Coordinates of C-alpha atoms and ligand atoms in Angstrom, one line a residue:
M1318 CA -30.3 10.0 24.5
L1319 CA -29.1 6.6 23.3
T1320 CA -30.5 3.5 24.9
I1321 CA -28.2 0.5 24.9
Y1322 CA -28.4 -3.0 26.2
T1323 CA -25.4 -4.9 27.5
H1324 CA -25.2 -8.6 26.8
Q1325 CA -26.3 -9.2 30.4
G1326 CA -29.6 -7.5 29.5
R1327 CA -28.8 -4.4 31.4
R1328 CA -30.4 -1.3 30.0
I1329 CA -28.4 2.0 30.1
E1330 CA -29.5 5.4 28.9
I1331 CA -26.5 7.5 27.8
I1332 CA -27.7 11.1 28.1
L1333 CA -26.4 14.6 27.6
Q1334 CA -26.2 17.1 30.4
S1335 CA -28.5 19.4 28.3
E1336 CA -31.2 16.7 28.5
L1337 CA -31.6 17.0 32.2
C1338 CA -34.9 18.6 33.1
D1339 CA -34.5 21.5 35.5
P1340 CA -31.6 20.0 37.5
V1341 CA -30.8 21.1 41.0
N1342 CA -27.5 20.7 42.8
M1343 CA -27.7 18.5 46.0
G1344 CA -24.1 18.2 47.1
E1345 CA -22.7 15.1 45.6
H1346 CA -25.7 14.5 43.4
V1347 CA -27.8 16.4 40.9
R1348 CA -31.6 15.8 41.0
A1349 CA -33.7 16.3 37.9
Y1350 CA -37.2 15.5 36.6
C1351 CA -36.9 12.2 34.8
H1352 CA -37.3 12.7 31.1
I1353 CA -37.2 9.0 30.5
H1354 CA -40.5 8.2 32.1
G1355 CA -41.7 11.8 31.8
S1356 CA -42.2 12.8 35.5
D1357 CA -42.9 16.5 36.1
H1358 CA -43.8 16.5 39.8
Q1359 CA -40.8 14.9 41.4
R1360 CA -37.1 15.0 40.7
S1361 CA -36.8 11.3 40.7
L1362 CA -33.6 11.2 38.7
S1363 CA -30.5 11.3 40.9
I1364 CA -27.0 11.5 39.3
N1365 CA -23.7 11.3 41.0
K1366 CA -21.7 14.3 39.8
A1367 CA -18.3 12.6 40.2
T1368 CA -19.1 9.5 38.2
G1369 CA -21.9 10.5 35.9
W1370 CA -23.9 7.4 36.9
G1371 CA -27.4 7.9 38.0
H1372 CA -30.7 6.2 38.7
C1373 CA -34.4 7.0 38.6
F1374 CA -36.1 6.3 41.9
N1375 CA -39.5 5.9 40.3
A1376 CA -40.2 2.2 40.7
A1377 CA -41.9 1.8 37.4
C1378 CA -39.1 3.5 35.6
N1379 CA -36.0 2.4 37.5
A1380 CA -33.7 3.7 34.7
T1381 CA -29.9 3.6 34.9
V1382 CA -28.3 6.6 33.2
L1383 CA -24.9 7.8 32.4
V1384 CA -24.3 11.5 31.7
G1385 CA -21.8 11.4 28.9
E1386 CA -20.0 14.7 29.6
W1387 CA -19.5 13.8 33.3
N1388 CA -17.8 10.5 32.5
P1389 CA -16.4 10.8 29.0
A1390 CA -14.1 7.8 29.3
V1391 CA -16.8 5.2 30.1
A1392 CA -19.3 6.9 27.8
K1393 CA -16.8 6.7 24.9
R1394 CA -16.2 3.1 25.7
L1395 CA -19.8 2.2 25.7
L1396 CA -20.5 4.0 22.5
Q1397 CA -17.5 2.3 20.8
L1398 CA -18.8 -1.1 21.8
Y1399 CA -22.2 -0.2 20.6
Y1400 CA -21.0 1.0 17.2
Q1401 CA -18.9 -2.2 16.9
G1402 CA -22.1 -4.1 17.4
L1403 CA -21.1 -5.7 20.7
F1404 CA -24.0 -4.0 22.3
S1405 CA -27.5 -3.7 20.9
A1406 CA -29.5 -0.5 20.5
A1407 CA -33.1 -0.3 21.6
A1408 CA -35.2 -0.9 18.6
P1409 CA -38.0 1.5 17.9
S1410 CA -40.5 -1.1 19.0
Y1411 CA -39.5 -2.3 22.4
R1412 CA -38.0 -5.8 22.6
P1413 CA -37.2 -7.4 25.9
P1414 CA -33.5 -7.7 26.7
D1415 CA -33.6 -11.5 26.1
Q1416 CA -34.4 -11.1 22.5
Q1417 CA -31.8 -8.3 22.2
R1418 CA -29.3 -10.7 23.5
K1419 CA -30.1 -13.3 20.9
R1420 CA -29.6 -10.8 18.1
A1421 CA -26.2 -9.7 19.3
P1422 CA -23.0 -11.1 17.7
L1423 CA -21.5 -14.2 19.2
V1424 CA -18.9 -12.6 21.5
S1425 CA -18.4 -13.7 25.0
Q1426 CA -19.5 -10.9 27.2
P1427 CA -16.5 -9.3 28.8
V1428 CA -18.1 -6.0 29.6
L1429 CA -19.1 -5.7 33.2
L1430 CA -20.3 -2.4 34.3
H1431 CA -20.1 -1.5 37.9
P1432 CA -21.7 1.7 38.8
P1433 CA -19.8 2.5 42.0
K1434 CA -21.1 2.0 45.4
S1435 CA -21.3 5.2 47.3
T1436 CA -18.3 5.8 49.5
A1437 CA -18.3 6.2 53.3
R1438 CA -18.1 9.7 54.7
W1439 CA -14.7 9.2 56.3
Q1440 CA -13.4 8.0 52.9
Q1441 CA -14.6 11.1 51.2
E1442 CA -13.0 13.2 53.9
E1443 CA -9.8 11.3 53.6
L1444 CA -9.6 11.8 49.9
A1445 CA -10.5 15.5 50.1
A1446 CA -7.8 16.0 52.8
L1447 CA -5.2 14.3 50.6
L1448 CA -6.1 16.2 47.5
S1449 CA -5.9 19.5 49.4
L1450 CA -2.4 18.7 50.5
D1451 CA -1.2 17.6 47.0
E1452 CA 1.0 20.5 46.3
Q1453 CA 2.5 20.5 49.8
M1454 CA 3.2 16.8 49.5
R1455 CA 5.0 17.4 46.2
I1456 CA 7.3 19.9 47.9
A1457 CA 7.8 17.4 50.8
L1458 CA 8.9 14.8 48.3
A1459 CA 11.3 17.2 46.6
H1460 CA 12.9 18.0 49.9
S1461 CA 12.9 14.7 51.8
Q1462 CA 16.4 13.2 51.8
R1463 CA 15.0 10.0 53.3
V1464 CA 12.5 9.5 50.5
Q1465 CA 15.2 10.3 48.0
A1466 CA 17.4 7.6 49.6
Y1467 CA 14.5 5.2 49.3
L1468 CA 14.0 6.0 45.6
N1469 CA 17.7 5.8 45.0
E1470 CA 17.8 2.3 46.6
R1471 CA 15.2 1.3 43.9
K1472 CA 17.1 3.2 41.2
I1473 CA 14.3 5.6 40.5
S1474 CA 15.2 9.2 40.1
L1475 CA 13.6 12.0 42.0
E1476 CA 12.8 13.7 38.7
M1477 CA 10.9 10.7 37.4
A1478 CA 8.9 10.5 40.7
L1479 CA 7.9 14.1 40.5
T1480 CA 7.0 13.9 36.8
T1481 CA 4.6 11.1 37.5
G1482 CA 2.9 12.8 40.4
V1483 CA 4.5 10.9 43.2
R1484 CA 4.1 12.6 46.6
Y1485 CA 5.3 12.2 50.2
L1486 CA 3.3 12.9 53.4
P1487 CA 5.7 13.3 56.3
A1488 CA 4.4 12.7 59.8
V1489 CA 5.2 16.3 60.8
M1490 CA 2.8 17.6 58.1
V1491 CA 0.0 15.5 59.6
N1492 CA 0.8 16.6 63.1
R1493 CA 0.8 20.3 62.1
L1494 CA -2.7 20.2 60.5
E1495 CA -5.0 22.6 62.3
A1496 CA -8.2 20.7 62.0
Q1497 CA -8.3 17.8 64.4
K1498 CA -10.6 15.9 62.0
Q1499 CA -8.1 16.1 59.2
R1500 CA -5.3 14.9 61.5
G1501 CA -7.5 12.0 62.4
V1502 CA -8.3 10.9 58.9
L1503 CA -4.7 11.4 57.7
R1504 CA -2.9 9.7 60.5
R1505 CA -2.7 6.4 58.7
W1506 CA -1.2 8.1 55.7
A1507 CA 1.7 9.6 57.6
E1508 CA 5.2 8.6 56.4
R1509 CA 4.0 7.2 53.2
I1510 CA 5.0 7.7 49.5
L1511 CA 1.8 8.4 47.6
F1512 CA 1.0 7.6 44.0
P1513 CA -1.9 9.3 42.3
L1514 CA -4.5 6.9 40.8
V1515 CA -6.9 7.4 38.0
S1516 CA -10.3 5.7 37.6
P1517 CA -13.6 6.5 35.8
F1518 CA -14.9 7.4 39.3
G1519 CA -12.3 10.1 40.0
K1520 CA -8.8 10.5 41.4
G1521 CA -7.4 8.6 44.3
Y1522 CA -4.1 7.6 45.9
I1523 CA -2.2 4.5 47.0
G1524 CA 0.4 4.9 49.7
R1525 CA 3.5 2.9 50.6
S1526 CA 4.7 3.0 54.2
L1527 CA 8.2 4.0 54.9
W1528 CA 7.8 3.3 58.6
H1529 CA 11.1 2.4 60.1
W1530 CA 12.8 2.3 56.8
Q1531 CA 16.5 3.2 57.0
P1532 CA 18.9 4.1 54.2
G1533 CA 20.6 0.9 53.0
M1534 CA 17.7 -1.3 54.2
N1535 CA 16.9 -3.9 51.6
E1536 CA 13.3 -4.0 50.2
N1537 CA 12.7 -7.5 51.4
V1538 CA 13.9 -6.7 54.9
H1539 CA 11.6 -3.7 55.1
K1540 CA 8.7 -5.8 53.8
S1541 CA 9.2 -8.4 56.5
L1542 CA 9.4 -5.7 59.1
L1543 CA 6.0 -4.3 58.1
D1544 CA 4.4 -7.7 57.7
Q1545 CA 4.5 -8.2 61.5
P1546 CA 1.3 -7.8 63.5
R1547 CA 0.3 -4.3 64.7
R1548 CA 2.6 -2.6 62.2
P1549 CA 1.3 -0.1 59.6
R1550 CA 0.0 -1.8 56.5
R1551 CA 2.5 -1.8 53.7
W1552 CA 0.0 -0.3 51.2
I1553 CA -3.2 1.5 51.8
K1554 CA -5.6 3.1 49.2
T1555 CA -8.3 5.7 49.0
N1556 CA -11.8 5.0 47.7
P1557 CA -12.1 5.3 44.8
A1558 CA -8.7 3.8 44.1
G1559 CA -7.6 3.1 40.5
W1560 CA -4.6 2.6 38.2
F1561 CA -1.3 4.5 38.4
G1562 CA -0.6 6.1 35.0
V1563 CA -1.7 8.9 32.7
E1564 CA -5.4 9.7 32.2
F1565 CA -7.2 7.1 30.1
D1566 CA -7.6 9.4 27.2
E1567 CA -3.9 10.0 26.9
L1568 CA -2.9 6.3 26.7
S1569 CA -1.2 5.2 23.5
S1570 CA -2.7 2.5 21.3
S1571 CA -0.1 0.0 22.5
I1572 CA 0.4 -0.3 26.2
I1573 CA 2.2 -2.4 28.9
L1574 CA 0.2 -3.4 32.0
V1575 CA 2.3 -4.0 35.1
E1576 CA 1.3 -4.9 38.7
G1577 CA 3.0 -2.4 40.9
T1578 CA 3.7 1.3 41.0
F1579 CA 7.4 0.7 41.2
D1580 CA 7.2 -1.5 38.1
L1581 CA 5.8 1.5 36.2
L1582 CA 8.5 3.9 37.4
T1583 CA 11.1 1.3 36.5
L1584 CA 9.8 1.0 32.9
L1585 CA 9.8 4.8 32.6
M1586 CA 13.4 4.9 33.9
A1587 CA 14.3 2.4 31.2
G1588 CA 12.9 4.7 28.5
F1589 CA 9.3 3.7 28.0
Q1590 CA 6.9 6.6 27.6
P1591 CA 4.4 7.6 30.4
T1592 CA 1.6 7.0 27.8
E1593 CA 2.8 3.4 27.3
V1594 CA 2.6 2.0 30.8
V1595 CA -0.2 1.4 33.3
A1596 CA 0.2 -0.1 36.8
L1597 CA -2.9 -1.8 38.3
A1598 CA -1.7 -0.8 41.8
G1599 CA -3.8 -3.5 43.4
T1600 CA -7.0 -2.6 41.6
A1601 CA -8.4 -5.3 39.4
A1602 CA -8.2 -4.8 35.7
Q1603 CA -11.7 -3.7 34.8
I1604 CA -12.2 -4.4 31.1
D1605 CA -14.5 -1.4 30.7
W1606 CA -11.8 0.9 31.9
F1607 CA -9.7 0.3 28.7
P1608 CA -10.2 3.3 26.5
P1609 CA -11.2 2.7 22.9
Q1610 CA -7.8 3.7 21.4
V1611 CA -6.0 0.8 23.1
K1612 CA -5.5 -1.9 20.5
S1613 CA -2.7 -4.0 22.0
V1614 CA -1.6 -4.8 25.5
V1615 CA 1.5 -6.5 26.9
L1616 CA 0.7 -8.1 30.2
A1617 CA 3.8 -8.0 32.3
F1618 CA 2.7 -9.2 35.7
D1619 CA 4.8 -11.0 38.2
G1620 CA 5.7 -14.6 37.6
D1621 CA 4.2 -15.8 40.9
Q1622 CA 0.9 -17.7 41.3
G1623 CA -1.2 -14.5 41.7
G1624 CA 0.4 -12.9 38.7
K1625 CA -0.2 -15.9 36.6
E1626 CA -3.9 -16.2 37.5
A1627 CA -4.4 -12.5 36.9
T1628 CA -2.7 -12.8 33.5
S1629 CA -4.7 -15.6 32.1
R1630 CA -8.0 -14.2 33.4
L1631 CA -7.4 -10.8 31.9
A1632 CA -5.8 -12.1 28.6
D1633 CA -9.1 -14.0 27.9
Q1634 CA -11.2 -10.9 28.5
L1635 CA -9.0 -8.6 26.4
V1636 CA -8.9 -11.0 23.5
H1637 CA -12.7 -11.2 23.5
T1638 CA -12.9 -7.4 23.4
G1639 CA -10.7 -7.5 20.2
I1640 CA -7.5 -6.3 21.9
C1641 CA -4.3 -7.9 20.9
V1642 CA -2.5 -9.5 23.9
R1643 CA 1.1 -10.5 24.4
L1644 CA 2.4 -12.0 27.6
C1645 CA 5.7 -11.2 29.3
S1646 CA 6.4 -12.1 32.9
P1647 CA 9.8 -11.6 34.4
P1648 CA 12.0 -14.5 33.3
Q1649 CA 12.2 -17.4 35.8
D1650 CA 15.9 -16.9 36.6
T1651 CA 17.7 -15.8 39.8
L1652 CA 18.1 -12.2 38.7
G1653 CA 15.0 -10.7 40.2
K1654 CA 11.3 -11.7 40.6
D1655 CA 9.9 -8.3 39.7
W1656 CA 10.9 -5.6 37.1
N1657 CA 12.2 -3.2 39.7
E1658 CA 14.5 -5.9 41.3
R1659 CA 15.9 -6.8 37.9
W1660 CA 16.4 -3.1 37.1
R1661 CA 18.3 -2.6 40.3
R1662 CA 20.5 -5.6 39.6
M1663 CA 21.1 -5.5 35.9
G1664 CA 19.9 -2.1 34.5
P1665 CA 18.3 -2.1 31.1
Q1666 CA 19.4 -5.7 30.4
G1667 CA 17.0 -6.9 33.2
L1668 CA 14.1 -5.6 31.1
S1669 CA 15.2 -6.8 27.7
S1670 CA 12.3 -9.4 27.5
I1671 CA 9.7 -6.7 28.0
S1672 CA 11.2 -4.4 25.4
E1673 CA 11.2 -7.3 22.9
A1674 CA 7.5 -8.1 23.6
F1675 CA 6.6 -4.5 23.3
L1676 CA 8.5 -3.6 20.1
N1677 CA 8.2 -6.9 18.2
P1678 CA 4.5 -7.9 17.8
E1679 CA 4.7 -11.5 16.5
Ligands
ZN2704 ZN1 -37.7 7.8 35.4

């Protein structure tokens, strides 16, 4: 067990699975006797199996724990920050967190840890239903001419979509589901292209509606169609949601961060490697999600107001964590406001600024 304090004075015990005292399985959670305060008559330690985060319900103890093996990405990150001296270890004689903070190096505190809130039952059912259909949705994507026409319109190949785990849920597949409950939870996902998401809290999906999209229909025309009242939402997400890209551990040391899932597919079409690009997909960039091997990041968000704000906020946080940051928004010309639009119109030339930022660090 390793006790660390974040700069905010938060105390976290990183523990190993083998340290759990007589654990029992309780569905989503594991309950164990708390070895931190030494209880042996109540299993007061409750740990979420999916996230590794747990809590001791004994009021005098109130420990926050992370089981390392159950959430290696976050545990690795915490340990790395600890060994870099950005966090303080608990000294043999206990010091209150205030004093710990004074001893810590002068680094602005970017690390915000958010043990996840528990998800609603319908959200759990929704995610489980989608995961159970993953293979069928892959086959549906491979066979749907309509979706292929849509991808073609965006100059994304079917092969690239399949390689990155993109899926399609046709309305007919939802209607054919035997269980009425599953039909209910998945109705809002019908006729959507799905993108798999990764997060420290598990897998998820984000889905883009193709409702009333017709081959030849321009992206902006379809957007305005869906933006009317009482239409399906253009994008919906599961809980947990997350980022679109490879698993955190597989990311390269130098990455490009983009806003949208189609931006990511566009960059891969242009020759970037899957390990080099991450799309936030509408989930805020959590600084503690960046795995330790990432040393440099190109922020390639949209040039609009929202993109600019996200860029400057995140750039500050990344720099404070010691990550090298370069900025590259789509150029302010008339050739396309996002990377996919530029790719459609100009091909590789439309992405030349991003290649320069990525390949030529200063
Ligand atoms: Zn305890």
